[in-house]
Each structure stands twice: as structure tokens, then as C-alpha cells.
C-alpha positions as MATLAB code, in Angstrom:
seq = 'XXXXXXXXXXXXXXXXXXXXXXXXXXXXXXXXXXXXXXXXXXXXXXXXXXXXXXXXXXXXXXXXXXXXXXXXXXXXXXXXXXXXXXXXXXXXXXXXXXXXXXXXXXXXXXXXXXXXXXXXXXXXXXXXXXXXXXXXXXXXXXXXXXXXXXXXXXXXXXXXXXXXXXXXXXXXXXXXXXXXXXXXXXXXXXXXXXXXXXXXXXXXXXXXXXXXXXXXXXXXXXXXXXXXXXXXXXXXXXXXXXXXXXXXXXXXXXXXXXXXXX';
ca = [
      80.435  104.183  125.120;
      79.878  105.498  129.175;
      81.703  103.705  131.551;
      80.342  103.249  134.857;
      79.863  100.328  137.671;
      75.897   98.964  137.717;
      74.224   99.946  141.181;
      76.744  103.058  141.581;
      76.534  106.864  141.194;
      79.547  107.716  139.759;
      81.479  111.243  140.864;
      82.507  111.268  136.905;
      81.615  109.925  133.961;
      83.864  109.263  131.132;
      82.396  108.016  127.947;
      84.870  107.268  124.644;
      83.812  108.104  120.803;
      85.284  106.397  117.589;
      85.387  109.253  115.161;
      86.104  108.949  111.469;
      89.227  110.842  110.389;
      87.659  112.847  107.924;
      87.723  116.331  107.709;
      83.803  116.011  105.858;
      82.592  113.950  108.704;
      79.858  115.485  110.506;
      80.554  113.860  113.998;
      84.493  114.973  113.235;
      83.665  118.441  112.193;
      81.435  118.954  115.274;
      84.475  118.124  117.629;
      87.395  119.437  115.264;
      87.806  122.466  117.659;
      88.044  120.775  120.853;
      90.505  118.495  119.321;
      92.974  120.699  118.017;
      93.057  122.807  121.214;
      93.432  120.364  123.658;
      96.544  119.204  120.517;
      98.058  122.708  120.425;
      97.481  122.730  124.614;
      99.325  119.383  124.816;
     102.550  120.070  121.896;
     103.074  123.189  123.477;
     103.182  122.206  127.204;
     104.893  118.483  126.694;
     107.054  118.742  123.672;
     107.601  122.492  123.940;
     106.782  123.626  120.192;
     106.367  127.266  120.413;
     102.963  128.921  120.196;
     103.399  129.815  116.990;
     104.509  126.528  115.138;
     100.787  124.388  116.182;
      98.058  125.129  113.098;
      95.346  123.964  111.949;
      96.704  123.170  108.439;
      99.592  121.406  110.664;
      97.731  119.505  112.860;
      95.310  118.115  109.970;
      98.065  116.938  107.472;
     100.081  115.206  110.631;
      96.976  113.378  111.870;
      93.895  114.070  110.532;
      94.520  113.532  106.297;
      94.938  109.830  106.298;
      96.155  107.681  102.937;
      94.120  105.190  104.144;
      90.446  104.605  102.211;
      87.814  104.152  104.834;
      86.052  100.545  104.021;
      83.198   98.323  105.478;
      83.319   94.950  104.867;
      80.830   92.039  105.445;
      83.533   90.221  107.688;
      85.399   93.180  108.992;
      84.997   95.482  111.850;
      81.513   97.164  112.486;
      83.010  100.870  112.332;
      85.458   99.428  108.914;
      88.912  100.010  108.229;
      90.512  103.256  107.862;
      92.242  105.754  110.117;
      90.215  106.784  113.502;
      90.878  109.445  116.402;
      89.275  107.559  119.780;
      88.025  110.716  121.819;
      87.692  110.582  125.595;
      85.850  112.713  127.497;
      85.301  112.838  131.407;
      81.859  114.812  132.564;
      81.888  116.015  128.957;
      85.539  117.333  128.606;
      87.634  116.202  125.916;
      90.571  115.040  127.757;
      92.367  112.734  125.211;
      92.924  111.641  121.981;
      94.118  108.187  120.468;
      94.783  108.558  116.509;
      94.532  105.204  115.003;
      94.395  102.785  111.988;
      92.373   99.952  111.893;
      93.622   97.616  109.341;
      92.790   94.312  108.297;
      95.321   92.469  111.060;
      96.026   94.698  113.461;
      95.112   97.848  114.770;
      98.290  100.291  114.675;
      98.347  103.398  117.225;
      99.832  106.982  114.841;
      99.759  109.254  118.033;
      98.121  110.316  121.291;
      97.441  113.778  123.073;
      95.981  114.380  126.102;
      94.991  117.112  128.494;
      98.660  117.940  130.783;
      96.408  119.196  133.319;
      95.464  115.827  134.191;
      99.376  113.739  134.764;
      97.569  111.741  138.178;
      95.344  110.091  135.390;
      98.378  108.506  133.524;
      96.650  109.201  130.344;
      99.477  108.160  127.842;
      99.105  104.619  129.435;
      95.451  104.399  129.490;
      94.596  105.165  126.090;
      97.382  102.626  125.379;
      95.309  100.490  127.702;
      92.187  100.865  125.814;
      93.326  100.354  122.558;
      94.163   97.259  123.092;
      91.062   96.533  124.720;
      89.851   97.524  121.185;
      91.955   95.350  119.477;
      90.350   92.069  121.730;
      87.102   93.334  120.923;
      87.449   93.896  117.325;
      89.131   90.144  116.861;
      85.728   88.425  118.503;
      84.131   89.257  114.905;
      87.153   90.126  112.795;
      89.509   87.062  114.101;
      92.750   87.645  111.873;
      92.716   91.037  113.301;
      94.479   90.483  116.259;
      97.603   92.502  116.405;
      98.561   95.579  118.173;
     101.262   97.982  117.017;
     102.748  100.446  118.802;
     105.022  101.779  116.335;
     108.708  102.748  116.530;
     110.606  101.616  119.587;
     113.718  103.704  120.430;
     116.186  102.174  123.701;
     117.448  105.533  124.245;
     114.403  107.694  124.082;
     112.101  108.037  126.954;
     109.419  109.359  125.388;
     109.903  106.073  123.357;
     111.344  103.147  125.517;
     107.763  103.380  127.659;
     106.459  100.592  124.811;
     108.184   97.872  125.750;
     106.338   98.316  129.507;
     103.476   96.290  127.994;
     103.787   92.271  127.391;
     104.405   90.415  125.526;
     105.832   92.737  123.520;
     108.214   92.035  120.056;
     110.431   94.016  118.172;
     110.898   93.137  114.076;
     114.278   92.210  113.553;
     115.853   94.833  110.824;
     117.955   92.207  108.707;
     115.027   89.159  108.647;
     111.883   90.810  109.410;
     110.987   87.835  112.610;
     109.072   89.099  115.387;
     111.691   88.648  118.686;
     110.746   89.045  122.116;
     111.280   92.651  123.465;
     113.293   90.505  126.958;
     116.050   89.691  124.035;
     116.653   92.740  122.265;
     116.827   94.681  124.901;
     120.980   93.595  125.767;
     121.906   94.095  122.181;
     120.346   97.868  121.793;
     121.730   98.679  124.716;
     125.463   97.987  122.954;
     124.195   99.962  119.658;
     121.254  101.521  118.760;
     121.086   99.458  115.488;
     121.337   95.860  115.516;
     120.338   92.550  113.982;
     117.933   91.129  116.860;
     117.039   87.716  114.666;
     120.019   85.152  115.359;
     118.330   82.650  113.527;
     116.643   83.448  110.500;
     118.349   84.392  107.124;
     119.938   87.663  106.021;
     117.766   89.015  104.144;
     121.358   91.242  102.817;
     123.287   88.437  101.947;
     122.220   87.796   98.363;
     122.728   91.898   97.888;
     124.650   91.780   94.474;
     121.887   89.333   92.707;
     119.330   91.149   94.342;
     120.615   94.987   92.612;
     119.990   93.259   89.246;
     116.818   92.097   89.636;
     115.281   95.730   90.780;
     112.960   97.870   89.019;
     114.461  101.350   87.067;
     111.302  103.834   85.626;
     113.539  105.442   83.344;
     110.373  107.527   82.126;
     107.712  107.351   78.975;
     106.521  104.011   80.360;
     110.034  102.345   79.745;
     111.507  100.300   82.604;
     114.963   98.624   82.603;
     116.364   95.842   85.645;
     119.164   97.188   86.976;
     121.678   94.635   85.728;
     120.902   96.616   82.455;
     120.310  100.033   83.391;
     123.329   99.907   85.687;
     125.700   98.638   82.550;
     124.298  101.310   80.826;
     125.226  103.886   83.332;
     128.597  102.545   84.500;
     127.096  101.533   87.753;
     127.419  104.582   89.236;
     123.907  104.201   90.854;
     125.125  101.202   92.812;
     125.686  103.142   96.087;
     122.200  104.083   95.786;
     120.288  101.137   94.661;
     122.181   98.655   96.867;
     120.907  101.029   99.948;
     117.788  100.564   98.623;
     117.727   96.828   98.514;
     119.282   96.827  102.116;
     116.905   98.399  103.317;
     113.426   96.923  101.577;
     114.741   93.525  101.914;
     113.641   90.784   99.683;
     109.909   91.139  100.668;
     109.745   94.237   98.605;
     112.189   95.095   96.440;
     111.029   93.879   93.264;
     108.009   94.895   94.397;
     108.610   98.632   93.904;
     110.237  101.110   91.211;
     113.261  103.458   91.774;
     112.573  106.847   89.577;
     115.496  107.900   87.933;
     115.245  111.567   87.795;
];
């Protein structure tokens, strides 16, 4: 894709490339170079890592290995699902890249680096800019996918707090899992960093004590116990552990999941 106004000559031409994350790509291999300089160029200069700490090995298991299982589908996006690094070049130059996921709903944004040569092209914001451009353009053939996520939002960080710049934006309330407004949670993590943001919705911690009993133990060899067994059996002295667990996975997931017991 080339960007440029019909009837003009432009001074520079920028032009953007959806890459596969896949080390075995052809397109990615080509570029892999490029992409991990201008990475090592941009943790060294804005986050300071010392020279010595950015490799290859690094760099690939932080961004470029991806759980994800790249996937076409008849109804999905043209380019699939799976994880994606959105180049940008201007007059050739790589000058940023956008590491994403696109997933059946949304598309989710994992990281972004950028050339710090360039800070009068407000590239952090840009790329943010065009990836939700990407996400409108995706949803005209893959409707449900509609969402944009940003990832975590910290008050108090900011290298962080810059998220909430773009509206509407919501934050997922910690104890119900509702989407609220970023206008209202804003006055509560300024009091504490963690806080309940959903005022209406339910708990999610309140039944705690049934909930412990109902969760999943792999006690190993195939065998696995609910915990209102396997914590008689062990005097409950897992409880501190398991009722952390189920605190923090909510009733969306925790009998969805096993603890190991190792």
C-alpha cells in the first residue's frame, strides 16, 4: 500500500506492508534485518537497554514467535488471523514497526518501534492511527471484527497513560469484567492504582468459597480431584493459593482451567 494524493508529486512516499510473523516467511526473512536494527536502534535510544542486552534470539521470542496459528477463513480477513508486524517505510526506509494480532473480534496491538531519528513524525501515534484504520477496514468484510485493543493501561506510567488519548476508549473492570468508559475510571485510579471500575455489575469474588470447591486439581497420571476434595485431603493448606487463583480468573474461567499440583 503507497500513499499519495491523485494529481500530486509527492516529496516522499511512504508505502505500509502486512508481513506474516514467521520466521520461514519469505517476505519476513527478506526484511528480518532491517527490522531488528531499526528494534535494537529504538530499545537502546528510548528505553535505554544497554547495547549488549538487544539479540536476535531476544527480539524473535518477544515479538516475532507468536502462539497464535496463522488461519484463512472463507468469512475472515483476506491476509487471515494470526500475529502480523505492519512495516512502514518512507522513500524506502523502514521507519516503523506495528506488531499485531488479528483475531477473530478485534485486532489487538503487542508492540511498536520506530526510527527515534524521526520524533516531528509522532510515530507512536500514527501507527496507533493506522491500526485502527485497519481495524475499520477489516470489519467491512469481517463485521464481528470490530474491536481495537490497546493493551494494558497504567494511570501512572507515561509511557502507558498515552492510550486513553484516543476515544472512546474503555477500560475492563477487574472484579466484573464490563467494559467502562476510560472518562470514569480515570478519578478512581488516580486514588489507587487498583480498583473496581464496574459499580454496577456483580462481583465476580463474592461467591469465592463455593467457587474454591468447584476448581480443577491435576494431581498427575491422568487423575483429577475438585478442590472441595483435594483440599480435605490436604488440610486446606492450598487455600491461600487456589482462592488467589479464583480471584483472579473470575467465574468466566476458572473451571475452565487446571491448577498442577507439583
Amino acid at each position: 500500500m503507497v500513499d499519495s494524493f491523485p494529481g500530486q508529486v509527492p516529496m516522499h512516499r511512504l508505502k505500509l506492508r502486512l508481513v506474516e510473523s514467521n520466521p520461514k516467511d519469505p517476505e519476513f526473512k527478506a526484511t528480518q534485518s532491517k527490522s531488528f536494527a531499526l528494534y535494537k536502534k529504538y530499545q537502546e535510544r528510548i528505553h535505554h537497554d544497554p547495547p549488549g542486552k538487544c539479540t536476535v534470539k531476544g527480539w524473535k521470542d518477544f515479538l516475532v514467535t507468536s502462539p497464535l496459528i496463522h488461519e484463512r477463513t472463507s468469512a475472515g480477513p483476506e491476509q487471515g488471523y494470526g500475529s502480523f508486524h505492519q512495516q512502514y517505510y518512507l522513500d524506502d526506509e523502514l521507519i516503523a514497526v506495528g506488531v499485531i494480532d488479528i483475531l477473530p473480534h478485534c485486532v489487538s496491538s503487542v508492540y511498536v518501534y520506530y526510527d527515534p531519528d524521526l520524533p516531528h513524525l509522532s510515530l507512536g501515534t500514527y501507527t496507533a492511527l493506522r491500526e485502527i484504520l485497519i481495524t475499520r477496514q477489516l470489519s467491512v468484510r469481517t463485521p464481528a471484527l470490530h474491536y481495537y485493543y490497546m493493551g494494558f493501561y497504567i494511570q501512572s506510567c507515561q509511557k502507558m497513560k498515552y492510550k486513553g488519548n484516543y476515544a472512546p476508549s474503555f477500560l475492563v473492570c477487574p472484579e466484573t469484567y464490563a467494559w467502562v468508559p476510560i472518562e470514569e475510571c480515570r478519578p478512581k485510579l488516580d486514588v489507587t492504582a487498583y480498583s473496581r471500575l464496574d459499580t454496577n455489575g456483580e462481583c465476580r469474588g463474592e461467591d469465592i468459597d463455593e467457587s474454591m470447591g468447584k476448581v480443577s486439581i491435576f494431581i498427575g497420571r491422568g487423575q483429577v480431584l475438585p478442590y472441595e476434595v483435594f483440599g480435605g485431603l490436604t488440610k486446606h493448606k492450598h487455600d491461600n493459593v487456589v482462592r488467589e487463583y479464583v480471584t483472579l480468573a473470575g467465574k468466566a474461567a476458572e473451571n475452565m482451567m487446571l491448577i498442577l499440583q507439583t
